Short mmCIF file of C-alpha atoms in Angstrom, two decimals:
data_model
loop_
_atom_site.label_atom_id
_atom_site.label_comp_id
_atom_site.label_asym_id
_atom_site.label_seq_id
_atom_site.Cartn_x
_atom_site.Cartn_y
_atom_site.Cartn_z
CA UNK V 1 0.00 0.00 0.00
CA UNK V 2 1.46 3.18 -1.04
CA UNK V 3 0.73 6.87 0.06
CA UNK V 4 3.03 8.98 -2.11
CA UNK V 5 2.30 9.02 -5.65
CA UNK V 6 3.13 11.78 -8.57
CA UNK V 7 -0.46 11.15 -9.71
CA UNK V 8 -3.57 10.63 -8.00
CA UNK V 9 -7.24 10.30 -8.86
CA UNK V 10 -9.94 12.47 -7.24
CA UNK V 11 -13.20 13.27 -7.43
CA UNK V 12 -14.53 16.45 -9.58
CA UNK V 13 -16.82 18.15 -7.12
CA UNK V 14 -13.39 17.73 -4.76
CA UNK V 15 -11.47 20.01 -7.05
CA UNK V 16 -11.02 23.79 -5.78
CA UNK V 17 -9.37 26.51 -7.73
CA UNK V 18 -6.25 28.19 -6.79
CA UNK V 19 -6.09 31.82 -6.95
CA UNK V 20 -2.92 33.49 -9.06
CA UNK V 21 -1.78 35.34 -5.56
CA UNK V 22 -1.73 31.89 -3.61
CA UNK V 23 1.38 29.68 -3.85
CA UNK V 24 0.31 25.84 -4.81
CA UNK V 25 2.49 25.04 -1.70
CA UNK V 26 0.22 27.34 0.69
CA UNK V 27 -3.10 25.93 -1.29
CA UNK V 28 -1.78 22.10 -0.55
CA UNK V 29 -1.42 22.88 3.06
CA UNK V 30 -4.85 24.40 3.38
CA UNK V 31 -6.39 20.93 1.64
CA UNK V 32 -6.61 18.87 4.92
CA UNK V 33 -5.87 21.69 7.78
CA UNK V 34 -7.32 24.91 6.70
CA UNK V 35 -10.27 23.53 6.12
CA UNK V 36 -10.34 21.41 9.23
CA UNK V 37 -9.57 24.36 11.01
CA UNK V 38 -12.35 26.22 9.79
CA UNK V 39 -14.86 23.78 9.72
CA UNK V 40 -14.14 23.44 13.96
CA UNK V 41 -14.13 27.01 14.18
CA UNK V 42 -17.22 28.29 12.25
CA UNK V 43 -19.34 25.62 12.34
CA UNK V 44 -19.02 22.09 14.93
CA UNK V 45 -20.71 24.41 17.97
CA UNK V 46 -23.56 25.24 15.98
CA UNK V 47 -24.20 28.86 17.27
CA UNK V 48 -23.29 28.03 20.51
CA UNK V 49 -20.36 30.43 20.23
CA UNK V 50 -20.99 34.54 19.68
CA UNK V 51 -18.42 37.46 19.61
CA UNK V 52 -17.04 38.13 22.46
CA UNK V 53 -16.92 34.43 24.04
CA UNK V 54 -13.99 32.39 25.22
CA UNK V 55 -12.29 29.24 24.15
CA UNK V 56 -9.53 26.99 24.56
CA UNK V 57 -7.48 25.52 21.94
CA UNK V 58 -5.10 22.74 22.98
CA UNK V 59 -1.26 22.85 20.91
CA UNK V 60 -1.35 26.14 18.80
CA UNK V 61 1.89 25.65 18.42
CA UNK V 62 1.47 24.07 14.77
CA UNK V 63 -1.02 22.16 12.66
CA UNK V 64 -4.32 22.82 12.38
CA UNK V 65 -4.85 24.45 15.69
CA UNK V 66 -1.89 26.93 14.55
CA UNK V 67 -4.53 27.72 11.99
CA UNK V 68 -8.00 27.18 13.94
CA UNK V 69 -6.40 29.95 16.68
CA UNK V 70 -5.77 32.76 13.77
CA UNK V 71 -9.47 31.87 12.43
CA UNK V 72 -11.25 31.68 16.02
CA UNK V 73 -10.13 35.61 16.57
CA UNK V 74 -10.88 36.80 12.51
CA UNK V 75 -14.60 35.32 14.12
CA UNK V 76 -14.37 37.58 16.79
CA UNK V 77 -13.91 34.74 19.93
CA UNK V 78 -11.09 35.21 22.92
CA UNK V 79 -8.37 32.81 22.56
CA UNK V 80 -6.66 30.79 25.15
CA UNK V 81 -3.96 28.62 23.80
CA UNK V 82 -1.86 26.25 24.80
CA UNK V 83 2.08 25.24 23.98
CA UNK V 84 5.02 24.15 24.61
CA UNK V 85 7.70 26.32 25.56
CA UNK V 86 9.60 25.16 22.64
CA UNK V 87 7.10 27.21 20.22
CA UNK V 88 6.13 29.56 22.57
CA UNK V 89 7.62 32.31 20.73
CA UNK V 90 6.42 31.32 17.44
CA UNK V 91 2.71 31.45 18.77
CA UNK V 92 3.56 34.64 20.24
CA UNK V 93 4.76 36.35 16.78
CA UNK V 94 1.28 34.77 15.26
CA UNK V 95 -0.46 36.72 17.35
CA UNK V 96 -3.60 35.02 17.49
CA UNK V 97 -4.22 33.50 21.51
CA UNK V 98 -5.45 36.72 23.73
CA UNK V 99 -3.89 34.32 26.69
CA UNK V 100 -1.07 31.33 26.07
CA UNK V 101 -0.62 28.73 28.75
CA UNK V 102 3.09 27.80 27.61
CA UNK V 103 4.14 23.96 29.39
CA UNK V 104 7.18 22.55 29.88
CA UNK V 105 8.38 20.26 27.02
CA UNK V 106 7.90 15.96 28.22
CA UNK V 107 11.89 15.21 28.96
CA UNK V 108 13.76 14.15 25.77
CA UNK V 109 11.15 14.89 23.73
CA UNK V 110 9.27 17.75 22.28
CA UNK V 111 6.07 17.07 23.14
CA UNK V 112 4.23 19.24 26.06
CA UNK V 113 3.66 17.65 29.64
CA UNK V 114 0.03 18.41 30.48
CA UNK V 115 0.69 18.47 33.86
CA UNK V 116 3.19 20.86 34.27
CA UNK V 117 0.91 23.24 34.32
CA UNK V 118 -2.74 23.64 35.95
CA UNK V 119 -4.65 24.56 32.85
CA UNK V 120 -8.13 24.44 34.32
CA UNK V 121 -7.23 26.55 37.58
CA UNK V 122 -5.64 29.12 35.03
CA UNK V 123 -8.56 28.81 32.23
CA UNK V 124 -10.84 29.68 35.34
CA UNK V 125 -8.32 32.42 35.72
CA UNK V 126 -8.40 34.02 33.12
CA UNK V 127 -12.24 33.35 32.50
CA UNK V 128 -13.43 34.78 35.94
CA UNK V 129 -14.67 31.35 37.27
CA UNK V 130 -17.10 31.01 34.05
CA UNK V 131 -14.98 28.33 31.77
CA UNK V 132 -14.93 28.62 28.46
CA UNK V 133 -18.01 27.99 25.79
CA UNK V 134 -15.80 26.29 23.19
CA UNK V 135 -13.19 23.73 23.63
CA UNK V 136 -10.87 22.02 20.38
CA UNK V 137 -8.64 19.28 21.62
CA UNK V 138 -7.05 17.74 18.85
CA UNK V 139 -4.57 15.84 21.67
CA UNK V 140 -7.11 13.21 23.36
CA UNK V 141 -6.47 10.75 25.71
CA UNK V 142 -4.17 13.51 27.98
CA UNK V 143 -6.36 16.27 27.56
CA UNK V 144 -9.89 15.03 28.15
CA UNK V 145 -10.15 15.44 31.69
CA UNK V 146 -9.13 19.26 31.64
CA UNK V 147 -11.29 19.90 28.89
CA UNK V 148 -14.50 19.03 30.60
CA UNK V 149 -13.19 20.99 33.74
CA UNK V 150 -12.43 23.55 31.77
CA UNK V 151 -16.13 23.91 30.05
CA UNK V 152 -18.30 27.22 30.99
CA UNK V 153 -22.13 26.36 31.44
CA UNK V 154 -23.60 25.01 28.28
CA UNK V 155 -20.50 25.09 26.81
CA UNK V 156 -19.32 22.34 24.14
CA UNK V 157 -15.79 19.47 24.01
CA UNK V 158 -14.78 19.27 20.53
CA UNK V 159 -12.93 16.03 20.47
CA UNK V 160 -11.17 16.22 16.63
CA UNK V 161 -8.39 14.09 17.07
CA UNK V 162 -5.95 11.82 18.81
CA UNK V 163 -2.21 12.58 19.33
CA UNK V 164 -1.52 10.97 22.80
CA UNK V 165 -4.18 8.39 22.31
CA UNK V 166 -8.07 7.57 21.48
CA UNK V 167 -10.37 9.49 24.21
CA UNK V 168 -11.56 6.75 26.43
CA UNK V 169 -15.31 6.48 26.55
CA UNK V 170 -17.14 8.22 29.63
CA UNK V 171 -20.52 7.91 31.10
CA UNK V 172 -23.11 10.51 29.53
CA UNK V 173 -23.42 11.82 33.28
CA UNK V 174 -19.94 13.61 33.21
CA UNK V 175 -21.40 16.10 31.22
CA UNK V 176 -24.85 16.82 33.80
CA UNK V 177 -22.87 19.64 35.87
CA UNK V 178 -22.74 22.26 33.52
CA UNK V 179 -25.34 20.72 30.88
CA UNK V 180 -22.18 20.58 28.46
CA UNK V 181 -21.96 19.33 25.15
CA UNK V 182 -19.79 17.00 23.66
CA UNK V 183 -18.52 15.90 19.66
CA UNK V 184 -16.88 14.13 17.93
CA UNK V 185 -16.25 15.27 13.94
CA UNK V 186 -14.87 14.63 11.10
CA UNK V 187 -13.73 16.80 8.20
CA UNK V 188 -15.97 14.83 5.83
CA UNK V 189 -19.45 15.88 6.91
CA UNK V 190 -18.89 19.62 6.76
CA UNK V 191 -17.41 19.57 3.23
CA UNK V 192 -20.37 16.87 2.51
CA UNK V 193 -22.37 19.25 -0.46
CA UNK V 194 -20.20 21.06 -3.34
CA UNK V 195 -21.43 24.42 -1.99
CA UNK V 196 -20.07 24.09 1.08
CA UNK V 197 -16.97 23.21 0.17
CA UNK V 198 -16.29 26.32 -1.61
CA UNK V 199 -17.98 28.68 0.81
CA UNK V 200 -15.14 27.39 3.11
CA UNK V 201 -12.01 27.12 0.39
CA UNK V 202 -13.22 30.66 -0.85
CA UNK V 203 -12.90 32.21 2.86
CA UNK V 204 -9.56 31.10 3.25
CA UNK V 205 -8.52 31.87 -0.18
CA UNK V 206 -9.98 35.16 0.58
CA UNK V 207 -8.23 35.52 4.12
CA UNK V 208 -4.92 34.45 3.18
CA UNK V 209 -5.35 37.00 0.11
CA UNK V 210 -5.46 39.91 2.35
CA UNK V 211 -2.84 38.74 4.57
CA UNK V 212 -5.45 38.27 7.67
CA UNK V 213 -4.28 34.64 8.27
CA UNK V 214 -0.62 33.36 8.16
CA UNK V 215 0.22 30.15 6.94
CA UNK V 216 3.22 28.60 8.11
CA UNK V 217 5.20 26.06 6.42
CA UNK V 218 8.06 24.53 8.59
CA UNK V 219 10.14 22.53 6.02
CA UNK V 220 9.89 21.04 2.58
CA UNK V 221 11.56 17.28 1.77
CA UNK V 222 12.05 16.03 -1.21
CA UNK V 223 9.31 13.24 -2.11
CA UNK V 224 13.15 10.13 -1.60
CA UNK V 225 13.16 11.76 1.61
CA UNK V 226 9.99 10.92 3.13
CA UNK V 227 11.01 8.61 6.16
CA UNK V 228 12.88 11.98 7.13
CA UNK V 229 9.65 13.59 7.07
CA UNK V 230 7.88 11.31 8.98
CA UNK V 231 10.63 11.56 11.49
CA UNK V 232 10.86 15.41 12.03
CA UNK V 233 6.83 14.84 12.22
CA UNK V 234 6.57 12.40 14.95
CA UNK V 235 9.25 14.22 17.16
CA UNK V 236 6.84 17.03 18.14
CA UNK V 237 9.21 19.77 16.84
CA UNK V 238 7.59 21.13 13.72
CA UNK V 239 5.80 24.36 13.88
CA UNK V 240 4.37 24.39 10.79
CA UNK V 241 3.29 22.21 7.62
CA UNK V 242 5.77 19.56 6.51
CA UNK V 243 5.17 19.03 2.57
CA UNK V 244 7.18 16.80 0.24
CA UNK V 245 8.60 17.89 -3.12
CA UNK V 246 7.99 15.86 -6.47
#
């Protein structure tokens, strides 16, 4: 089974144009994360979230949530971020979290520790006791517990992916104290239709047009140096989209 090819086949309503002003590398890094970051942003809470509100995006140090951070505050919502202190800076000189919770880095290893850090007395901090209304955890297994600590009344846990391991299932009753919310989706379902795929390509296009959303690429390998890739990927360290060259 392969996963690198020169050629691929793919479906016509899947297409999406590419403006003139927008490099092909920055359009192939907004196929699978831009539009995974937009879809959690704009549309998994289902008006649950307004101007104004809070919420808490887990590793905004790179990937998706590098990108769902930017888009969160071009909709108007408070940021709180989290990081390691390893990217720290490079959050900071995004610009995007109103508040960054930086954690220490696990030892050896680029990842952040979790616990080095009391998110959820700190979210409450910075909050005033109310929690936050959104929450996208793309981390899992480490992160659950904070996250539904973390939740303001009626708020909603957007659980999107799984770095540090598969969320372990819960009983329905966890989420009774603040009447919270809870999901679980996938970028599929909210390109589903044609239209709505390019109402969301269109925005980005648009965004990254007029310079209101930054899209970082860490490092490009060339397409006989894709075990190097995967290496640099699975370390933690990249701050940015890793693409292979053809």
């Amino acid at each position: 089974m392969g996963s690198y090819a020169q050629y691929t086949l793919a479906p016509l309503d899947k297409l999406v144009p590419v403006p003139d002003d927008v490099g092909m590398d920055v359009a192939v890094s907004c196929s699978v994360q831009g539009l995974t970051a937009h879809y959690l942003v704009s549309s998994v809470h289902n008006g649950m979230m307004k101007e104004g509100d809070w919420c808490l995006i887990f590793s905004v140090g790179s990937g998706t949530c590098q990108w769902a951070a930017q888009m969160a505050k071009l909709r108007g919502y408070k940021v709180i971020g989290t990081c390691s202190k390893g990217k720290a800076e490079h959050v900071k000189d995004i610009g995007a979290c109103d508040e960054l919770i930086v954690l220490d880095e696990v030892p050896g290893a680029s990842y952040a520790d979790y616990e080095s850090v009391d998110i959820v007395a700190r979210v409450m901090e910075i909050t005033n006791k109310q929690g936050v209304k959104c929450i996208l955890d793309g981390v899992g297994k480490s992160t659950v517990d904070i996250s539904l600590s973390c939740l303001a009344r009626r708020g909603i846990f957007v659980s999107f992916g799984n770095a540090s391991g598969a969320v372990p299932a819960f009983p329905v009753l966890r989420l009774l104290p603040k009447s919270a919310f809870v999901t679980r989706p996938k970028l599929g379902d909210y390109i589903a239709s044609r239209e709505e795929l390019s109402e969301r390509w269109d925005e980005i296009m648009d965004w990254l047009k007029s310079k209101k959303l930054q899209m970082g690429i860490d490092c490009v390998y060339s397409l006989e140096d894709a075990a190097e890739g995967h290496v640099y990927l699975e370390s933690g360290k990249s701050k940015g989209k890793i693409l292979y060259k053809i």
